[in-house]
Short mmCIF file of C-alpha atoms and ligand atoms in Angstrom, two decimals:
data_model
loop_
_atom_site.label_atom_id
_atom_site.label_comp_id
_atom_site.label_asym_id
_atom_site.label_seq_id
_atom_site.Cartn_x
_atom_site.Cartn_y
_atom_site.Cartn_z
CA MET S 884 129.79 84.60 28.01
CA ASP S 885 127.29 83.99 30.80
CA THR S 886 127.70 80.27 30.99
CA ASP S 887 125.22 78.90 33.48
CA THR S 888 127.01 77.39 36.43
CA GLY S 889 124.11 75.02 37.00
CA GLY S 890 123.81 75.85 40.71
CA GLN S 891 121.98 78.44 42.73
CA LYS S 892 124.14 81.29 43.86
CA ASP S 893 123.01 82.20 47.36
CA THR S 894 126.10 83.88 48.76
CA PHE S 895 127.34 87.45 48.61
CA TYR S 896 130.96 87.13 47.53
CA VAL S 897 133.46 89.94 48.10
CA THR S 898 137.19 89.79 47.42
CA THR S 899 140.24 91.94 48.01
CA PRO S 900 143.24 91.71 45.72
CA ILE S 901 145.73 89.21 47.07
CA TYR S 902 148.69 91.12 48.40
CA TYR S 903 152.36 90.74 47.57
CA PRO S 904 154.04 89.70 50.78
CA ASN S 905 157.44 90.98 49.68
CA ASP S 906 157.13 93.66 52.33
CA VAL S 907 155.06 94.41 55.43
CA PRO S 908 151.54 95.82 55.06
CA HIS S 909 150.95 99.56 55.10
CA ILE S 910 147.75 101.61 55.43
CA GLY S 911 147.09 101.29 51.69
CA HIS S 912 146.66 97.52 52.00
CA ALA S 913 144.59 97.94 55.14
CA TYR S 914 142.34 100.43 53.35
CA THR S 915 141.12 97.87 50.82
CA THR S 916 140.80 95.14 53.41
CA VAL S 917 138.76 97.23 55.84
CA ALA S 918 136.43 98.39 53.07
CA ALA S 919 135.84 94.76 52.08
CA ASP S 920 135.18 93.85 55.71
CA VAL S 921 132.70 96.68 56.17
CA LEU S 922 130.90 95.56 53.03
CA ALA S 923 130.88 91.94 54.26
CA ARG S 924 129.54 92.95 57.69
CA TRP S 925 126.96 95.22 56.08
CA GLN S 926 125.68 92.37 53.92
CA ARG S 927 125.53 90.07 56.94
CA LEU S 928 123.57 92.75 58.81
CA LYS S 929 121.13 92.64 55.91
CA GLY S 930 120.81 88.90 56.42
CA ARG S 931 122.93 87.76 53.47
CA ARG S 932 125.15 84.74 53.58
CA VAL S 933 128.62 86.15 52.87
CA HIS S 934 131.88 84.75 51.60
CA PHE S 935 134.81 87.12 52.01
CA LEU S 936 138.15 86.19 50.52
CA THR S 937 141.56 87.75 50.94
CA GLY S 938 145.07 86.35 50.78
CA VAL S 939 148.58 86.66 49.48
CA ASP S 940 150.14 86.40 46.03
CA GLU S 941 153.29 84.43 46.73
CA HIS S 942 154.67 83.82 43.27
CA GLY S 943 156.43 85.93 40.69
CA GLN S 944 159.81 87.30 39.79
CA LYS S 945 159.71 90.15 42.27
CA LEU S 946 159.34 87.78 45.23
CA PHE S 947 161.85 85.39 43.74
CA ARG S 948 164.42 88.19 43.58
CA THR S 949 163.65 89.53 47.04
CA ALA S 950 164.15 86.05 48.49
CA GLU S 951 167.36 85.65 46.50
CA GLU S 952 168.68 88.99 47.81
CA GLN S 953 167.99 87.80 51.34
CA GLY S 954 169.65 84.46 50.68
CA VAL S 955 166.61 82.31 51.46
CA ALA S 956 164.49 79.93 49.40
CA PRO S 957 161.32 81.59 48.09
CA GLN S 958 159.03 79.25 50.03
CA ALA S 959 160.89 79.97 53.26
CA PHE S 960 160.70 83.66 52.47
CA VAL S 961 156.91 83.71 51.95
CA ASP S 962 156.39 81.47 54.99
CA GLY S 963 158.33 84.00 57.02
CA MET S 964 156.31 86.93 55.74
CA LEU S 965 152.90 85.31 56.21
CA PRO S 966 152.36 86.28 59.88
CA ARG S 967 152.75 89.99 59.04
CA TRP S 968 149.69 89.67 56.79
CA THR S 969 147.51 87.47 58.97
CA GLU S 970 148.29 89.69 61.98
CA LEU S 971 146.91 92.66 60.06
CA LEU S 972 143.56 90.90 59.72
CA GLU S 973 143.43 90.26 63.45
CA LEU S 974 144.53 93.78 64.27
CA LEU S 975 141.70 95.31 62.24
CA HIS S 976 139.07 92.75 63.29
CA VAL S 977 138.60 91.57 59.74
CA THR S 978 136.03 88.78 59.32
CA ASN S 979 137.34 87.10 56.18
CA SER S 980 135.89 83.65 55.50
CA ASP S 981 139.04 82.32 53.88
CA PHE S 982 142.65 83.28 53.29
CA ILE S 983 144.35 81.97 50.19
CA ARG S 984 148.05 81.58 49.53
CA THR S 985 148.91 80.97 45.90
CA THR S 986 151.54 78.44 46.95
CA GLU S 987 148.82 76.14 48.31
CA PRO S 988 148.15 72.90 46.39
CA ARG S 989 144.40 73.70 46.13
CA HIS S 990 145.28 76.83 44.19
CA GLN S 991 147.98 75.36 41.99
CA GLN S 992 145.84 72.40 40.96
CA ALA S 993 142.94 74.62 40.00
CA VAL S 994 145.21 77.04 38.09
CA ARG S 995 146.47 74.12 36.01
CA ALA S 996 142.91 72.94 35.41
CA PHE S 997 141.79 76.40 34.29
CA MET S 998 144.78 77.03 32.04
CA GLN S 999 144.36 73.59 30.52
CA VAL S 1000 140.91 74.69 29.35
CA LEU S 1001 142.42 77.74 27.63
CA TYR S 1002 145.10 75.54 26.09
CA ASP S 1003 142.59 72.97 24.85
CA ARG S 1004 140.50 75.73 23.31
CA GLY S 1005 143.51 77.03 21.39
CA ASP S 1006 143.72 80.31 23.30
CA LEU S 1007 147.35 79.83 24.30
CA TYR S 1008 150.21 79.76 21.79
CA THR S 1009 153.97 80.08 21.93
CA ALA S 1010 156.07 82.97 20.59
CA THR S 1011 159.13 84.99 21.43
CA TYR S 1012 158.52 88.33 22.99
CA ALA S 1013 160.93 91.11 23.69
CA GLY S 1014 160.20 94.47 25.21
CA PRO S 1015 160.50 96.85 28.15
CA TYR S 1016 159.53 95.07 31.37
CA CYS S 1017 159.00 96.32 34.91
CA VAL S 1018 159.89 93.63 37.44
CA ARG S 1019 157.86 95.32 40.16
CA CYS S 1020 154.73 95.39 37.99
CA GLU S 1021 155.64 92.01 36.49
CA ALA S 1022 154.43 93.51 33.24
CA TYR S 1023 155.65 94.46 29.81
CA TYR S 1024 155.13 98.02 28.62
CA THR S 1025 155.30 99.61 25.22
CA VAL S 1026 157.93 102.30 24.77
CA GLU S 1027 155.14 104.90 24.44
CA GLU S 1028 153.78 103.99 27.88
CA LEU S 1029 157.12 104.61 29.60
CA ILE S 1030 158.01 107.91 31.20
CA ASP S 1031 160.74 109.55 29.12
CA GLY S 1032 160.98 106.28 27.22
CA GLU S 1033 162.70 104.51 30.10
CA LEU S 1034 160.77 104.61 33.41
CA CYS S 1035 157.84 102.46 34.54
CA PRO S 1036 154.73 104.68 34.60
CA ILE S 1037 153.67 103.22 37.97
CA HIS S 1038 156.99 102.89 39.77
CA ARG S 1039 159.00 105.59 38.01
CA ARG S 1040 161.97 103.27 37.98
CA PRO S 1041 164.03 102.07 35.03
CA VAL S 1042 162.52 99.10 33.19
CA GLU S 1043 164.48 96.13 31.87
CA ARG S 1044 164.51 94.75 28.37
CA LEU S 1045 163.28 91.20 28.58
CA GLU S 1046 163.28 88.65 25.77
CA GLN S 1047 161.58 85.33 26.40
CA GLU S 1048 160.05 82.39 24.68
CA ASN S 1049 156.58 82.65 26.15
CA TRP S 1050 153.13 81.26 25.96
CA PHE S 1051 150.63 83.89 24.94
CA PHE S 1052 146.95 84.30 25.68
CA ARG S 1053 144.80 85.41 22.72
CA LEU S 1054 143.51 88.49 24.52
CA SER S 1055 142.96 90.37 21.24
CA LYS S 1056 140.34 87.82 20.21
CA TYR S 1057 138.17 88.82 23.19
CA ALA S 1058 138.00 92.57 22.57
CA PRO S 1059 134.50 92.34 21.03
CA ASP S 1060 133.24 90.27 24.00
CA LEU S 1061 134.70 92.77 26.44
CA LEU S 1062 133.14 95.76 24.68
CA LYS S 1063 129.81 93.93 24.62
CA LEU S 1064 130.17 93.25 28.35
CA TYR S 1065 130.88 96.93 29.07
CA ASP S 1066 127.88 97.97 26.95
CA GLU S 1067 125.46 95.52 28.47
CA ARG S 1068 126.62 96.01 32.06
CA PRO S 1069 127.77 99.57 32.58
CA ASP S 1070 128.32 98.91 36.29
CA PHE S 1071 130.63 95.97 35.62
CA VAL S 1072 133.41 98.44 36.38
CA ALA S 1073 132.90 101.17 38.98
CA PRO S 1074 133.22 104.05 39.54
CA ALA S 1075 132.22 105.26 36.05
CA VAL S 1076 135.50 107.06 35.48
CA ARG S 1077 137.29 103.70 35.66
CA MET S 1078 134.81 102.13 33.25
CA ASN S 1079 135.58 104.87 30.75
CA GLU S 1080 139.29 104.31 31.20
CA VAL S 1081 138.95 100.57 30.66
CA ARG S 1082 136.70 100.94 27.64
CA SER S 1083 139.10 103.39 25.97
CA PHE S 1084 141.94 100.97 26.59
CA VAL S 1085 140.08 98.12 24.90
CA GLU S 1086 138.81 100.33 22.07
CA GLY S 1087 142.41 101.36 21.46
CA GLY S 1088 143.12 97.76 20.42
CA LEU S 1089 144.25 94.81 22.48
CA GLU S 1090 147.43 92.85 22.00
CA ASP S 1091 147.84 89.28 23.11
CA ILE S 1092 149.52 89.01 26.49
CA SER S 1093 152.24 86.79 27.78
CA ALA S 1094 150.94 84.02 30.03
CA SER S 1095 154.17 82.34 31.07
CA ARG S 1096 157.74 82.93 32.18
CA SER S 1097 160.80 80.75 31.73
CA ALA S 1098 163.62 82.83 33.21
CA PHE S 1099 162.91 81.49 36.71
CA ASP S 1100 160.87 78.63 38.15
CA TRP S 1101 158.97 80.22 41.07
CA GLY S 1102 155.34 79.73 40.06
CA VAL S 1103 152.78 77.22 38.87
CA PRO S 1104 154.38 75.01 36.18
CA LEU S 1105 152.67 74.67 32.81
CA PRO S 1106 151.43 71.09 32.51
CA TRP S 1107 152.35 70.91 28.82
CA ALA S 1108 155.59 72.93 28.75
CA PRO S 1109 158.41 71.96 31.12
CA GLY S 1110 160.57 74.89 32.20
CA HIS S 1111 157.69 77.38 32.07
CA VAL S 1112 155.64 78.77 34.93
CA PHE S 1113 152.46 80.79 34.53
CA TYR S 1114 152.85 84.53 34.50
CA VAL S 1115 152.15 85.63 38.05
CA TRP S 1116 149.16 87.75 37.08
CA PHE S 1117 147.33 84.78 35.54
CA ASP S 1118 148.15 82.74 38.61
CA ALA S 1119 147.09 85.53 40.99
CA LEU S 1120 143.80 86.49 39.30
CA LEU S 1121 142.66 82.89 39.40
CA ASN S 1122 142.73 82.88 43.22
CA TYR S 1123 139.22 84.33 43.19
CA ILE S 1124 137.87 81.08 41.78
CA THR S 1125 140.43 78.52 42.94
CA ALA S 1126 139.64 79.39 46.57
CA ILE S 1127 135.94 78.60 46.18
CA GLY S 1128 136.22 75.26 44.47
CA TYR S 1129 136.76 75.90 40.76
CA GLY S 1130 137.77 72.61 39.17
CA ALA S 1131 137.42 70.78 42.48
CA ASP S 1132 133.98 71.37 44.02
CA PRO S 1133 131.43 72.47 41.40
CA GLY S 1134 128.57 72.58 43.91
CA ARG S 1135 130.35 74.96 46.22
CA PHE S 1136 131.57 77.03 43.32
CA ALA S 1137 128.03 77.47 41.99
CA HIS S 1138 126.79 78.73 45.36
CA ILE S 1139 129.41 81.46 45.59
CA TRP S 1140 130.48 82.50 42.09
CA PRO S 1141 130.22 85.01 40.45
CA ALA S 1142 131.74 87.50 42.86
CA ASP S 1143 129.39 90.36 43.72
CA VAL S 1144 132.16 92.90 44.30
CA GLN S 1145 135.86 92.56 43.58
CA LEU S 1146 137.70 95.41 45.25
CA VAL S 1147 140.93 96.62 43.67
CA GLY S 1148 143.12 99.69 43.72
CA LYS S 1149 142.83 101.77 40.57
CA ASP S 1150 146.42 100.92 39.59
CA ILE S 1151 145.44 97.31 38.90
CA ILE S 1152 142.12 97.96 37.18
CA ARG S 1153 143.39 96.84 33.77
CA PHE S 1154 144.25 93.40 35.09
CA HIS S 1155 140.86 93.00 36.75
CA ALA S 1156 138.57 94.64 34.22
CA VAL S 1157 140.24 93.55 30.97
CA TYR S 1158 142.48 90.49 31.37
CA TRP S 1159 140.42 88.82 34.09
CA PRO S 1160 137.02 88.88 32.36
CA ALA S 1161 138.69 87.89 29.08
CA MET S 1162 140.25 84.85 30.76
CA LEU S 1163 136.91 83.88 32.25
CA ILE S 1164 135.02 84.33 29.00
CA ALA S 1165 137.66 82.23 27.24
CA ALA S 1166 137.22 79.44 29.77
CA GLY S 1167 133.42 79.62 29.73
CA VAL S 1168 133.13 80.90 33.29
CA GLU S 1169 130.77 83.69 34.25
CA VAL S 1170 132.42 87.07 34.87
CA PRO S 1171 132.14 88.86 38.24
CA ARG S 1172 129.23 91.21 38.80
CA GLN S 1173 131.40 94.17 39.59
CA VAL S 1174 135.02 95.23 39.76
CA TYR S 1175 135.27 98.29 41.98
CA ALA S 1176 138.43 100.38 41.93
CA HIS S 1177 139.13 102.65 44.86
CA GLY S 1178 141.51 105.59 44.72
CA PHE S 1179 144.99 106.08 46.11
CA LEU S 1180 145.73 107.04 49.68
CA LEU S 1181 148.00 110.03 49.64
CA VAL S 1182 150.28 111.11 52.42
CA GLY S 1183 151.78 114.56 52.06
CA GLY S 1184 150.66 114.52 48.42
CA GLU S 1185 152.37 111.22 47.57
CA LYS S 1186 150.90 107.79 46.92
CA MET S 1187 151.11 105.50 49.91
CA GLY S 1188 153.87 102.97 49.54
CA LYS S 1189 157.10 101.80 51.01
CA SER S 1190 159.21 103.47 48.32
CA ASN S 1191 158.52 107.07 49.28
CA ALA S 1192 158.82 106.96 53.06
CA THR S 1193 155.06 107.20 53.53
CA GLY S 1194 154.80 103.62 54.78
CA ILE S 1195 152.78 104.14 57.94
CA ARG S 1196 152.10 100.91 59.82
CA PRO S 1197 148.44 100.32 60.65
CA ALA S 1198 149.49 99.16 64.15
CA GLU S 1199 150.82 102.65 64.95
CA LEU S 1200 147.43 104.16 64.22
CA VAL S 1201 145.46 101.44 66.00
CA GLU S 1202 147.63 101.94 69.05
CA ARG S 1203 146.81 105.63 69.13
CA PHE S 1204 143.20 105.72 68.00
CA GLY S 1205 141.85 102.19 68.49
CA VAL S 1206 140.56 99.79 65.88
CA ASP S 1207 137.11 101.37 65.61
CA CYS S 1208 138.42 104.83 64.83
CA TYR S 1209 140.88 103.30 62.37
CA ARG S 1210 138.07 101.62 60.45
CA TYR S 1211 135.79 104.66 60.67
CA TYR S 1212 138.33 107.29 59.73
CA PHE S 1213 139.38 106.12 56.27
CA LEU S 1214 135.84 105.44 55.09
CA ARG S 1215 134.44 108.68 56.54
CA GLU S 1216 137.30 110.94 55.51
CA ILE S 1217 137.73 109.80 51.90
CA SER S 1218 135.15 109.23 49.17
CA PHE S 1219 135.75 105.59 48.29
CA GLY S 1220 136.65 105.48 44.62
CA HIS S 1221 138.52 108.79 44.74
CA ASP S 1222 142.02 109.61 45.86
CA GLY S 1223 142.20 110.88 49.42
CA THR S 1224 144.72 112.21 51.87
CA PHE S 1225 145.65 110.71 55.21
CA SER S 1226 147.01 112.90 57.97
CA TRP S 1227 147.44 112.39 61.71
CA GLU S 1228 145.77 115.74 62.29
CA SER S 1229 142.59 114.85 60.43
CA MET S 1230 142.45 111.47 62.16
CA GLU S 1231 142.74 113.17 65.55
CA GLN S 1232 140.01 115.55 64.56
CA ARG S 1233 137.66 112.76 63.48
CA TYR S 1234 138.32 110.92 66.71
CA THR S 1235 137.66 113.91 68.90
CA THR S 1236 134.75 115.43 67.03
CA ASP S 1237 132.79 112.57 65.49
CA LEU S 1238 133.55 109.81 67.94
CA ALA S 1239 134.47 111.17 71.39
CA ASN S 1240 132.19 114.24 71.33
CA ASP S 1241 129.27 113.42 69.06
CA LEU S 1242 128.84 109.74 69.87
CA GLY S 1243 130.81 108.84 73.02
CA ASN S 1244 129.69 111.82 75.09
CA LEU S 1245 126.13 111.43 73.90
CA ALA S 1246 125.96 107.83 75.08
CA ASN S 1247 127.58 108.73 78.36
CA ARG S 1248 125.25 111.63 78.95
CA VAL S 1249 122.07 109.71 78.17
CA LEU S 1250 123.05 106.70 80.26
CA THR S 1251 124.09 108.92 83.15
CA MET S 1252 120.64 110.53 83.15
CA VAL S 1253 118.87 107.19 82.99
CA GLY S 1254 121.02 106.22 85.97
CA SER S 1255 120.33 109.31 88.06
CA TYR S 1256 116.68 109.92 87.15
CA ARG S 1257 115.37 106.36 86.70
CA GLY S 1258 117.75 104.15 88.65
CA GLY S 1259 119.31 102.81 85.42
CA VAL S 1260 116.03 101.32 84.16
CA VAL S 1261 114.68 102.38 80.76
CA PRO S 1262 111.20 103.88 81.33
CA GLU S 1263 108.06 103.35 79.25
CA ALA S 1264 107.71 106.00 76.51
CA THR S 1265 104.83 107.98 77.96
CA GLY S 1266 103.88 111.61 77.43
CA GLU S 1267 102.93 113.17 74.13
CA PRO S 1268 105.39 113.13 71.20
CA GLY S 1269 105.97 116.66 69.94
CA ASP S 1270 108.07 118.62 67.45
CA ALA S 1271 111.33 117.42 68.97
CA GLU S 1272 110.33 113.79 68.50
CA ALA S 1273 109.22 114.51 64.94
CA ALA S 1274 112.58 116.13 64.14
CA LEU S 1275 114.39 113.13 65.58
CA ALA S 1276 112.21 110.73 63.58
CA ALA S 1277 113.19 112.60 60.40
CA ASP S 1278 116.89 112.30 61.26
CA HIS S 1279 116.33 108.63 61.97
CA ALA S 1280 114.76 108.10 58.55
CA THR S 1281 117.71 109.87 56.91
CA ALA S 1282 120.14 107.55 58.66
CA VAL S 1283 118.29 104.32 57.97
CA GLU S 1284 117.75 105.08 54.28
CA GLY S 1285 121.18 106.68 53.94
CA MET S 1286 122.95 103.52 55.01
CA ARG S 1287 121.84 101.94 51.75
CA ALA S 1288 124.68 103.95 50.20
CA PHE S 1289 126.86 101.09 51.51
CA ASP S 1290 125.31 98.91 48.78
CA ARG S 1291 127.01 101.23 46.27
CA LEU S 1292 130.20 101.36 48.35
CA GLU S 1293 129.53 105.02 49.11
CA PHE S 1294 130.69 104.59 52.69
CA LYS S 1295 131.34 108.27 53.31
CA ARG S 1296 127.84 109.16 52.23
CA GLY S 1297 126.28 106.46 54.41
CA LEU S 1298 128.27 107.53 57.46
CA GLU S 1299 127.36 111.17 56.92
CA ASP S 1300 123.69 110.19 56.95
CA LEU S 1301 124.20 108.02 60.01
CA TRP S 1302 125.80 110.98 61.81
CA THR S 1303 122.68 112.98 61.00
CA LEU S 1304 121.01 110.73 63.55
CA VAL S 1305 123.90 111.02 66.03
CA GLY S 1306 123.64 114.80 65.71
CA GLY S 1307 119.87 114.51 65.85
CA VAL S 1308 119.92 112.81 69.24
CA ASN S 1309 122.27 115.49 70.53
CA ARG S 1310 119.88 118.17 69.24
CA TYR S 1311 116.95 116.30 70.75
CA VAL S 1312 118.57 116.25 74.19
CA GLU S 1313 119.24 120.00 73.94
CA ALA S 1314 115.66 120.66 72.83
CA ARG S 1315 113.95 118.50 75.47
CA LYS S 1316 116.34 119.35 78.35
CA PRO S 1317 115.69 116.23 80.44
CA TRP S 1318 117.41 117.85 83.45
CA ALA S 1319 114.79 120.61 83.34
CA LEU S 1320 111.97 118.07 82.95
CA HIS S 1321 113.37 116.31 86.00
CA ARG S 1322 113.51 119.53 88.04
CA ALA S 1323 109.98 120.42 87.00
CA GLY S 1324 108.72 116.97 87.93
CA ALA S 1325 107.41 116.42 84.37
CA ASP S 1326 107.69 112.67 84.75
CA ALA S 1327 105.70 111.55 81.71
CA ASP S 1328 107.71 113.81 79.38
CA LEU S 1329 110.97 112.81 81.02
CA ASP S 1330 110.10 109.12 80.56
CA ARG S 1331 109.43 109.66 76.88
CA CYS S 1332 112.61 111.68 76.44
CA LEU S 1333 114.87 109.09 78.08
CA ALA S 1334 113.20 106.14 76.38
CA THR S 1335 113.56 107.91 73.01
CA CYS S 1336 117.25 108.62 73.56
CA VAL S 1337 118.03 105.04 74.59
CA ASP S 1338 116.07 103.70 71.64
CA ALA S 1339 117.99 105.94 69.25
CA LEU S 1340 121.29 104.75 70.74
CA ARG S 1341 120.18 101.19 70.07
CA VAL S 1342 119.56 102.04 66.42
CA ILE S 1343 122.95 103.75 66.19
CA ALA S 1344 124.66 100.66 67.62
CA VAL S 1345 123.01 98.49 64.96
CA LEU S 1346 123.81 100.81 62.07
CA VAL S 1347 127.38 101.54 63.07
CA SER S 1348 128.24 97.89 63.72
CA PRO S 1349 129.66 97.08 60.24
CA VAL S 1350 132.13 99.95 60.56
CA MET S 1351 132.91 99.98 64.30
CA PRO S 1352 132.11 96.49 65.56
CA ASP S 1353 133.80 96.89 68.95
CA ALA S 1354 132.24 100.23 69.80
CA ALA S 1355 128.85 98.96 68.64
CA ALA S 1356 129.17 95.89 70.87
CA ALA S 1357 130.29 98.01 73.81
CA LEU S 1358 127.35 100.37 73.35
CA TRP S 1359 125.00 97.41 72.99
CA ASP S 1360 126.27 96.01 76.28
CA LYS S 1361 125.72 99.32 78.02
CA LEU S 1362 122.12 99.28 76.81
CA GLY S 1363 121.60 95.86 78.39
CA LEU S 1364 119.42 94.62 75.53
CA PRO S 1365 118.03 91.08 75.70
CA GLU S 1366 119.02 89.90 72.18
CA ALA S 1367 122.56 89.74 70.86
CA LEU S 1368 123.80 92.48 68.52
CA ALA S 1369 124.92 89.79 66.07
CA GLU S 1370 121.30 88.68 65.67
CA GLN S 1371 120.06 92.13 64.63
CA ARG S 1372 119.04 92.54 60.97
CA TYR S 1373 118.70 95.65 58.87
CA PRO S 1374 116.23 97.29 58.38
CA ALA S 1375 113.95 95.70 61.02
CA ALA S 1376 116.39 96.24 63.89
CA ALA S 1377 116.87 99.86 62.86
CA ALA S 1378 113.19 100.74 63.33
CA LEU S 1379 112.29 103.08 66.17
CA GLY S 1380 110.58 101.71 69.24
CA GLY S 1381 112.44 98.43 69.49
CA THR S 1382 113.89 98.97 72.96
CA PRO S 1383 111.83 97.21 75.62
CA ALA S 1384 110.95 99.24 78.72
CA GLY S 1385 112.50 97.88 81.89
CA THR S 1386 115.88 97.25 80.29
CA ARG S 1387 118.67 97.94 82.75
CA VAL S 1388 121.45 100.13 81.32
CA ASP S 1389 124.98 100.46 82.57
CA ARG S 1390 126.99 103.59 81.75
CA GLY S 1391 130.37 101.90 82.23
CA ALA S 1392 133.56 103.33 80.72
CA LEU S 1393 133.60 106.03 78.03
CA LEU S 1394 133.25 104.67 74.49
CA PHE S 1395 135.95 106.98 73.15
CA PRO S 1396 138.12 108.36 75.96
CA ARG S 1397 139.99 111.59 75.37
CA LEU S 1398 143.23 111.08 73.43
CA GLU S 1399 146.34 111.34 75.51
CA GLU S 1400 148.74 114.13 74.60
ZN1 ZN J 1929 156.32 99.12 37.56
#
């Protein structure tokens, strides 16, 4: 299954699912995208070359019907929806390397090339299939999987009975390969609860799956069967390789593939952890290193979505809290991989407590003191380090090591450890009382205290930059450091003592001003 690609992979590759643009984005879509961006920025901070792909899934019956209901051609419909999705990336300061639309020729050509391989290998065959079908999922279900025998288990809406002459993919044939994959690479699917779910599903026996549709023509046509288009899930899953040169640019493909992390919501884990690796194995392409399924965002106890009036627009939240708080809140509030609840109240609390008080006020306070006591110039760290400095150094070590939790996508954990340092600097200021040192004329101790605080703020700016890039850049500017923040690399830039004496700081505006009523 691990066919050698013949190249040298040198790029960290992270993907989001491609989103259905049949509606505008809500905070559930933004959740996945921001997590992918934080991971991408974190890897860049570590010095990795990164490729970060997101995009839109523009084919399928659901879109075809939505366009039909609105009386427009499907291409015109998806063209019209596109700005809503690209605007989201700008709004949230997402640094994706590429954006794929499945209607693009580069994608369609590579889908045909890939599916031709499966066809030539005898893994596609034709048969008639009839069964319960959810148009929203674009998937068949068995009667046992339906709620009360008639509702889609995901959408809780009535399914249709669909009978079609279809091309089928021999999924069942790959069950042993999949089980071997899960055994050999237990972290292929994460978190572990999802791996168990996927393994049970495969152990329960796999049936071949439909790979084409003929009831409508909105999709990638089958080269060998006029009147058929590929089932939208086959088409969509392939975006992860078509966008990086599969079938078109083998050299580029070898540098980027396999993906290091493919982020998905837990509701689409079966497609990504069963069908997707089976397709790749069948075509002789290496499987991704990890498929990571995050949990659902709940609002008032219900899954985020447009159907249950929980569709909060990310722009509303950014307007109120700013982009940095937006990015911080979801990763700090919810354990990635588990379900979590959004509320305005908890977001306000995070803003006020973690950001405005703990971090914003701290920076303001320290820089104000450097301004009043040392004319805005960072002093040389003189005086003797004592217990307070030792305590701060311990908090610093916790933060620097703790950030490695980001490698495992444990963002909440990493941020908790980083805030140990934020809290540590606050405790340090209270312990050393620089205002008292100033009054007492203890200049050497005051110099050390101020230099230590500024240095710790520099480390915080570096470490927080993947999550809150704007606030980190603003803090960096205030510190007046000679090198650009973008050139800093973890862990070297997170070591203590890296702030040169003589740097001129500028307090400027508050990092996180008080929220207006
Ligand atoms: Zn459904």
